[in-house]
Tab-separated table of C-alpha atoms in Angstrom:
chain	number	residue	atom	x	y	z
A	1	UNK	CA	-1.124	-8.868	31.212
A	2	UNK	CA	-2.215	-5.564	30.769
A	3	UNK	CA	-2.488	-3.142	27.432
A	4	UNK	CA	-0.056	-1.146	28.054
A	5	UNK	CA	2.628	-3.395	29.584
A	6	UNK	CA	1.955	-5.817	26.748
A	7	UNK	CA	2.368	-3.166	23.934
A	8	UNK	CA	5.492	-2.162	25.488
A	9	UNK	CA	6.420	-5.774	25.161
A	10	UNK	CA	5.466	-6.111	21.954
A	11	UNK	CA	7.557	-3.329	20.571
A	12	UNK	CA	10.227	-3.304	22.891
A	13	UNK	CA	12.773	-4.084	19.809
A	14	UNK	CA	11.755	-1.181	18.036
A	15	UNK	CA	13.259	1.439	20.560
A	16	UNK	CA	16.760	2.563	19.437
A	17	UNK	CA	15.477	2.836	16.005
A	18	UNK	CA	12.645	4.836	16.966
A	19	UNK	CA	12.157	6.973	20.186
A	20	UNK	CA	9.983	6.584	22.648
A	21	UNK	CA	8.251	9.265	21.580
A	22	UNK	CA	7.848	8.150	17.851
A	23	UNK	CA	6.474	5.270	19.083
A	24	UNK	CA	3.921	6.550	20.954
A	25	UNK	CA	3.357	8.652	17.853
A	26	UNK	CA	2.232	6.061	15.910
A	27	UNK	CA	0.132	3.953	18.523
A	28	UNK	CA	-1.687	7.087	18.400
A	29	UNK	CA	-1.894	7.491	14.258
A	30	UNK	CA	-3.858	5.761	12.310
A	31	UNK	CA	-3.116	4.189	8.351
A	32	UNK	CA	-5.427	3.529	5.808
A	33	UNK	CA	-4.192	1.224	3.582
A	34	UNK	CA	-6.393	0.139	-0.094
A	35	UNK	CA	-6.364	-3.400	-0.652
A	36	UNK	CA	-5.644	-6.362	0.915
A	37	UNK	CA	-3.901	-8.521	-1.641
A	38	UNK	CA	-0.082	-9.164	-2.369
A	39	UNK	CA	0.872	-5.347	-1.791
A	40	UNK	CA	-1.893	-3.896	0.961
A	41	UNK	CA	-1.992	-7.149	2.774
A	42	UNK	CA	1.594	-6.975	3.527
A	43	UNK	CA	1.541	-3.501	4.482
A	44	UNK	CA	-0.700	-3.598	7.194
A	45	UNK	CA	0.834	-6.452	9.199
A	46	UNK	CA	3.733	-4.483	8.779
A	47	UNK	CA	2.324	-1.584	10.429
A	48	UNK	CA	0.554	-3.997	12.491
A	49	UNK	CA	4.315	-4.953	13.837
A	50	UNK	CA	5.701	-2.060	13.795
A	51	UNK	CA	2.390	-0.287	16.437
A	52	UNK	CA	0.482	1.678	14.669
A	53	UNK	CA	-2.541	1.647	16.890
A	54	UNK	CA	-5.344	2.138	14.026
A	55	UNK	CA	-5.777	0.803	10.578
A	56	UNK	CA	-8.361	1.033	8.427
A	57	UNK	CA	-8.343	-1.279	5.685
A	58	UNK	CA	-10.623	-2.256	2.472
A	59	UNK	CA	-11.034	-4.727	-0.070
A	60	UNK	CA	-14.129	-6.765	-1.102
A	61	UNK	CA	-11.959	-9.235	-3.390
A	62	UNK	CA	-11.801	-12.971	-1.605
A	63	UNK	CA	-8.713	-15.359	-2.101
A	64	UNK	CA	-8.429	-17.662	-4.555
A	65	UNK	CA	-6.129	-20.450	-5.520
A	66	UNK	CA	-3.632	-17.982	-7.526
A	67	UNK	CA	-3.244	-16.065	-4.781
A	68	UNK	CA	-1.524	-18.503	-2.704
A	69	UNK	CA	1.902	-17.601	-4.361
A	70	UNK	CA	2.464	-14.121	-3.045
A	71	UNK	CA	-0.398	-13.074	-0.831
A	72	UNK	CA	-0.094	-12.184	2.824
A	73	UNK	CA	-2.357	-14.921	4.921
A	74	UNK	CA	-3.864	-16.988	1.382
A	75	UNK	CA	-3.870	-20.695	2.553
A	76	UNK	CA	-5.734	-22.861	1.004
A	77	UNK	CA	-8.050	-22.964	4.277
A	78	UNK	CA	-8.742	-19.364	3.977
A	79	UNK	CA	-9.476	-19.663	-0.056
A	80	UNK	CA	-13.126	-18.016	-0.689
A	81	UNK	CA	-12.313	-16.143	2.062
A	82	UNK	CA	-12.914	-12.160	1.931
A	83	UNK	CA	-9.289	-11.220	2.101
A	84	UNK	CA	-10.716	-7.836	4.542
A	85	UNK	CA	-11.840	-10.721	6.946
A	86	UNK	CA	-8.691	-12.889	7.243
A	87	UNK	CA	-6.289	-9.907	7.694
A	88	UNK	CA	-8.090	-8.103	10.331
A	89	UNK	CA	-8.355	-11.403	12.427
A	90	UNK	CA	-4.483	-12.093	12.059
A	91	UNK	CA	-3.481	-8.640	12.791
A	92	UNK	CA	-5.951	-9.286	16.415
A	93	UNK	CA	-4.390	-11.703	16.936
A	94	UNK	CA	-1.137	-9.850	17.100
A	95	UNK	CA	-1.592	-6.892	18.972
A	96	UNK	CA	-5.332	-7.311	20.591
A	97	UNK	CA	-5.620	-3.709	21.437
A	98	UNK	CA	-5.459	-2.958	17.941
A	99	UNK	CA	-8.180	-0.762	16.622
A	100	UNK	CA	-9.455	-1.295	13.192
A	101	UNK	CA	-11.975	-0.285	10.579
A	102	UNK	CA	-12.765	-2.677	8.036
A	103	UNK	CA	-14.394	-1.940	4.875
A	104	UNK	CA	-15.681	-5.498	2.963
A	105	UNK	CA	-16.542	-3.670	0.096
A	106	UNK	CA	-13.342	-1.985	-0.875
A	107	UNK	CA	-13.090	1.547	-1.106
A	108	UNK	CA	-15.364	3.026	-3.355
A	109	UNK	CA	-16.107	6.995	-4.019
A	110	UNK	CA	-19.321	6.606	-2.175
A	111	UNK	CA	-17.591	5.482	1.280
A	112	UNK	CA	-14.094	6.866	0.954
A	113	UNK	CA	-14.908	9.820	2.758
A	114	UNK	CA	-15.142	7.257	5.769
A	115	UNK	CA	-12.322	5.663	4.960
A	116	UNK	CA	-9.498	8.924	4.730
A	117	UNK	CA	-11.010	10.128	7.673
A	118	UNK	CA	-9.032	10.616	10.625
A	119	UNK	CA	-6.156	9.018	8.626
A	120	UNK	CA	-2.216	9.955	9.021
A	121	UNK	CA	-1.530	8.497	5.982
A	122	UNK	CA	-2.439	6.330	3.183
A	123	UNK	CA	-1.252	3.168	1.704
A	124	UNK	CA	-2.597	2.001	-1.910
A	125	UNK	CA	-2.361	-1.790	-2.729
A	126	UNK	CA	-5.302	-1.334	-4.669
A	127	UNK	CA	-6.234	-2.920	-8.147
A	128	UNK	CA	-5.557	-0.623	-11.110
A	129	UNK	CA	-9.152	-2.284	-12.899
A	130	UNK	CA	-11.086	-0.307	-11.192
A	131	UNK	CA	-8.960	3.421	-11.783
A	132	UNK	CA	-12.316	5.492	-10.639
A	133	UNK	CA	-11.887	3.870	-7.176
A	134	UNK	CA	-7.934	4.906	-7.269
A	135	UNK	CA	-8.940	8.183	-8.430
A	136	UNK	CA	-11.750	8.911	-5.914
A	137	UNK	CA	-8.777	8.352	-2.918
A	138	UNK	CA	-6.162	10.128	-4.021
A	139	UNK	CA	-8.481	12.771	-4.848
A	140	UNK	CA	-9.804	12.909	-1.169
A	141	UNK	CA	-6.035	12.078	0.437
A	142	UNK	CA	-5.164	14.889	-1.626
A	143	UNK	CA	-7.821	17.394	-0.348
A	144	UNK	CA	-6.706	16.395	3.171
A	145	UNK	CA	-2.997	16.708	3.042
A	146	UNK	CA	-2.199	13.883	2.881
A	147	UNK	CA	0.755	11.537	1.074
A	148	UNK	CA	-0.149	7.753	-0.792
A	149	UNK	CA	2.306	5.653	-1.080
A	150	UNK	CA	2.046	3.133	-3.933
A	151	UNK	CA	3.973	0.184	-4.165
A	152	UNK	CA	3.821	-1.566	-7.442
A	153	UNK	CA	5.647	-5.091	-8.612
A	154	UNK	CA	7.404	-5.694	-12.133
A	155	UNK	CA	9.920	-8.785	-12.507
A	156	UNK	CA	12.353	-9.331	-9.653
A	157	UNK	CA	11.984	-5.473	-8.796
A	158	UNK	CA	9.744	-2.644	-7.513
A	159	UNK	CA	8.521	1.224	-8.163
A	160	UNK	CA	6.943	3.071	-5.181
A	161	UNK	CA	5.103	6.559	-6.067
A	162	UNK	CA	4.448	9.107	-3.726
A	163	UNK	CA	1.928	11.382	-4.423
A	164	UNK	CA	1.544	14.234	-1.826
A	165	UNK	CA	-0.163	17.786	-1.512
A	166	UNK	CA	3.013	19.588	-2.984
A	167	UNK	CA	2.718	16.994	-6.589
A	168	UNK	CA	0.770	17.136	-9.648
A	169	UNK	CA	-2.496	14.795	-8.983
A	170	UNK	CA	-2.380	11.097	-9.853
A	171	UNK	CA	-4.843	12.447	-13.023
A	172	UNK	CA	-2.061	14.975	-14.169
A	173	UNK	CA	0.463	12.854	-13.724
A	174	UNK	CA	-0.967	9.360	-15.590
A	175	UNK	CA	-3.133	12.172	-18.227
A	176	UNK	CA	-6.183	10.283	-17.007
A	177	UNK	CA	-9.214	11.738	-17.959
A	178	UNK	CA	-11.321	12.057	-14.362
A	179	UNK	CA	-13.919	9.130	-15.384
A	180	UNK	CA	-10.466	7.502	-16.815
A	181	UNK	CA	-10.942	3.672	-17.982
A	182	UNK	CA	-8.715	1.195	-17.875
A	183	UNK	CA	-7.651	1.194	-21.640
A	184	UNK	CA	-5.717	4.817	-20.172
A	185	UNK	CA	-3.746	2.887	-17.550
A	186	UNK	CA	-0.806	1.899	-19.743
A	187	UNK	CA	1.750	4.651	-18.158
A	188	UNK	CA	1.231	3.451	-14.571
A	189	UNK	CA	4.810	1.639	-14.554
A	190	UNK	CA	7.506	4.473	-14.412
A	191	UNK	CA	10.405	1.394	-15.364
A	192	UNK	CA	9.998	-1.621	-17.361
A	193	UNK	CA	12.663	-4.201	-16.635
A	194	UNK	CA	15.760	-4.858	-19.447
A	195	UNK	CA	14.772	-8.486	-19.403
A	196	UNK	CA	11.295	-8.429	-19.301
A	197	UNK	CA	9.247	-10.363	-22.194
A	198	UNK	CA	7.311	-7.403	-24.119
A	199	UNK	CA	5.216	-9.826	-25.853
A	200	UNK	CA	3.896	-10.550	-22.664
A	201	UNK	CA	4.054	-7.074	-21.008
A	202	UNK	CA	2.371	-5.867	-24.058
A	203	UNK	CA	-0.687	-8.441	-23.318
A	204	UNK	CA	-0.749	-7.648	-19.821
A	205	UNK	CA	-0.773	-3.573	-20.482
A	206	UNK	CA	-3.745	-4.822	-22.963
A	207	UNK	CA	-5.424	-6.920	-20.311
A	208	UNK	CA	-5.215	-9.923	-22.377
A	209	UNK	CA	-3.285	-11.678	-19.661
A	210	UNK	CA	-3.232	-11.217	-15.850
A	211	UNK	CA	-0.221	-9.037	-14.893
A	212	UNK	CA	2.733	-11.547	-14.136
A	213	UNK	CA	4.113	-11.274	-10.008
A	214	UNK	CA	6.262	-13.400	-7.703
A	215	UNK	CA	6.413	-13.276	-4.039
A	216	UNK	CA	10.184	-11.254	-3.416
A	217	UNK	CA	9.139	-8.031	-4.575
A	218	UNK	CA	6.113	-7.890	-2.786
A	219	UNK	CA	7.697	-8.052	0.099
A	220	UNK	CA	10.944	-5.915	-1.010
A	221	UNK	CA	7.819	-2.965	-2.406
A	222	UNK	CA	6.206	-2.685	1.027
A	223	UNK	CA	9.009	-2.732	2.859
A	224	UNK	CA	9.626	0.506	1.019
A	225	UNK	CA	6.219	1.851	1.176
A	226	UNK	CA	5.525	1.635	4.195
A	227	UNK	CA	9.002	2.812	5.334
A	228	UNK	CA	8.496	6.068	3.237
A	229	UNK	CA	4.611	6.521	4.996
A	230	UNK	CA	6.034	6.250	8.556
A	231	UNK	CA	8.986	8.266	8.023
A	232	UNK	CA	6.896	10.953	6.467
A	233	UNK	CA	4.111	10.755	9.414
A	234	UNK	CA	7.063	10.833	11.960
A	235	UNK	CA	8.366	13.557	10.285
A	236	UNK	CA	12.418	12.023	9.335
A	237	UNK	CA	11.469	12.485	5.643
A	238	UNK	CA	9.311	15.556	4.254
A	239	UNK	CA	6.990	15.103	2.004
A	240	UNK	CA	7.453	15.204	-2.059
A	241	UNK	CA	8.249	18.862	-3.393
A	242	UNK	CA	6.439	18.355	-6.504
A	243	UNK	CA	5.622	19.292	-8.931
A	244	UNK	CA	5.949	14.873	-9.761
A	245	UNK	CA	6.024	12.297	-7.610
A	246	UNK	CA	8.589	10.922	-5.572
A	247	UNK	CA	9.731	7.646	-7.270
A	248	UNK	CA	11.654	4.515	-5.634
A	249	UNK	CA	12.963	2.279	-8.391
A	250	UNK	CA	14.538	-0.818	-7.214
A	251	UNK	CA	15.049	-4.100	-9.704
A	252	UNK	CA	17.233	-6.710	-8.262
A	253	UNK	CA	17.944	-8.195	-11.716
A	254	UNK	CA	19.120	-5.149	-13.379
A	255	UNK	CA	21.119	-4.193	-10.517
A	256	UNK	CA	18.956	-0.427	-10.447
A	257	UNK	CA	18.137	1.513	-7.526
A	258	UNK	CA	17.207	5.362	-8.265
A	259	UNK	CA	14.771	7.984	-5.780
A	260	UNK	CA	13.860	10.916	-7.657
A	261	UNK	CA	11.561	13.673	-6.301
C-alpha cells in the first residue's frame, strides 16, 4: 500500500470534522511536544492519530514501576526504558510515514533552539523540577510566535494554560525570577480542588512528597490541550488576547468547568 493511499486510510474518519484541507494542513505541520510522561506522552499519540505529519518530541527520563498507573506505553517490559525511545517506536508503528525528531536528553536551553524550530506549535508535558528548562521554551516559543499549551493534573480534574505572543510571559505570570528555582513554583496550579487533602498538597507544593495523579485526567487534560493547539494552528480558535493566559479549568468532582482568556 502506498503513503498516500494509506494515510488517507488512516484518517479517513476524521473528514467531516475536519476538511480536507485542514487535514492536509496538519500532515504538513509539525508539533513539538516537552515530555513524554503521563501528559506529553499522551499528546503525541494523539496527534499521532489525529495526522500531524511531524513531531518532535523530548524527554531523557526512563519508566519506572510508578509510572505504570497513568503513563502512555509504561509496561512493565518497557520499564528502564527511555520513555523518548518507546513513544517514537509506537507512534511508527502507527503511521510509518511519520516524521520525527527525537531528543533523549529532554529539552534543555542549550538544544531548544533545535527543538522550536520549524514548529507550528508547542505542547508542554514537561516536569516543573527543572523550571529553567520550562523557562528556556517558552521563552524561545514566545520569540517565535508561537502558543504552549500546558496541561496540568490535580484530583479527578484538569487546568490547561495557554501562553501565546499576545500574554504576559510564563515569568510574569508565575513572578519567577529568570534563573527561578523550584522553591518559586508554588503558584503553578491556577485551582486547587474543594476536596483535596492540604496536608498533603501542602507537602507536595514543598516537595516533600511526589505530586499525587491518577490516570482519568491525564487523559481528560490532553484531550484539551491538544484540542486547543490544533484548533489554534488550523486557525478555528485565535490565539489568547492577553494580557494572561487562557485557562481551561475542568474538575469532575466539583462539578467546575470555566475558560477564561
Amino acid at each position: 500500500m502506498g503513503n498516500d493511499s494509506f494515510y488517507k486510510q488512516m484518517v479517513d474518519r476524521n473528514i467531516g470534522v475536519l476538511s480536507n484541507e485542514e487535514q492536509e494542513r496538519l500532515r504538513n505541520s509539525c508539533v513539538a511536544v516537552g515530555g513524554c510522561g503521563g501528559m506529553g506522552g499522551l499528546s503525541i499519540v494523539q496527534l499521532v492519530r489525529l495526522g500531524v505529519g511531524r513531531i518532535k518530541i523530548a524527554d531523557f527520563d526512563t519508566f519506572q514501576v510508578h509510572n505504570l498507573s497513568r503513563q502512555c506505553r509504561s509496561t512493565s517490559k518497557n520499564v528502564g526504558r527511555n520513555k523518548t525511545e518507546v513513544i517514537s517506536e509506537y507512534c511508527k508503528e502507527i503511521n510509518p510515514e511519520l516524521k520525527m525528531d527525537i531528543f533523549l536528553d529532554g529539552v534543555k536551553p542549550k538544544n531548544v533552539e533545535k527543538f522550536v524550530d520549524g514548529a507550528d506549535a508547542v505542547i508542554d508535558g514537561m516536569d516543573y523540577t527543572y523550571i529553567e528548562d520550562t523557562v528556556a521554551l517558552y521563552r524561545l516559543a514566545r520569540q517565535k510566535g508561537l502558543c504552549v499549551v500546558n496541561p496540568n493534573a490535580i484530583g479527578f480534574g484538569v487546568s490547561v494554560l495557554v501562553f501565546g505572543p499576545k500574554t504576559v510571559s510564563i515569568e510574569e505570570y508565575f513572578g519567577l525570577s529568570a534563573d527561578a528555582k523550584r522553591a518559586e513554583i508554588e503558584k503553578l496550579a491556577p485551582y486547587i480542588p474543594t476536596y483535596a487533602d492540604k496536608e498533603i498538597m501542602r507537602k507536595a507544593a514543598m516537595k516533600e512528597i511526589n505530586i499525587p495523579n491518577i490516570i482519568m485526567p491525564q487523559n481528560l487534560g490532553t484531550a484539551v490541550a491538544v484540542s486547543e493547539a490544533v484548533m489554534i494552528l488550523l486557525g478555528r480558535v485565535e490565539p489568547p488576547a492577553g494580557p494572561n493566559p487562557r485557562i481551561f479549568i475542568l474538575d469532575l468532582q466539583d462539578r467546575k468547568f470555566v475558560v477564561t482568556g
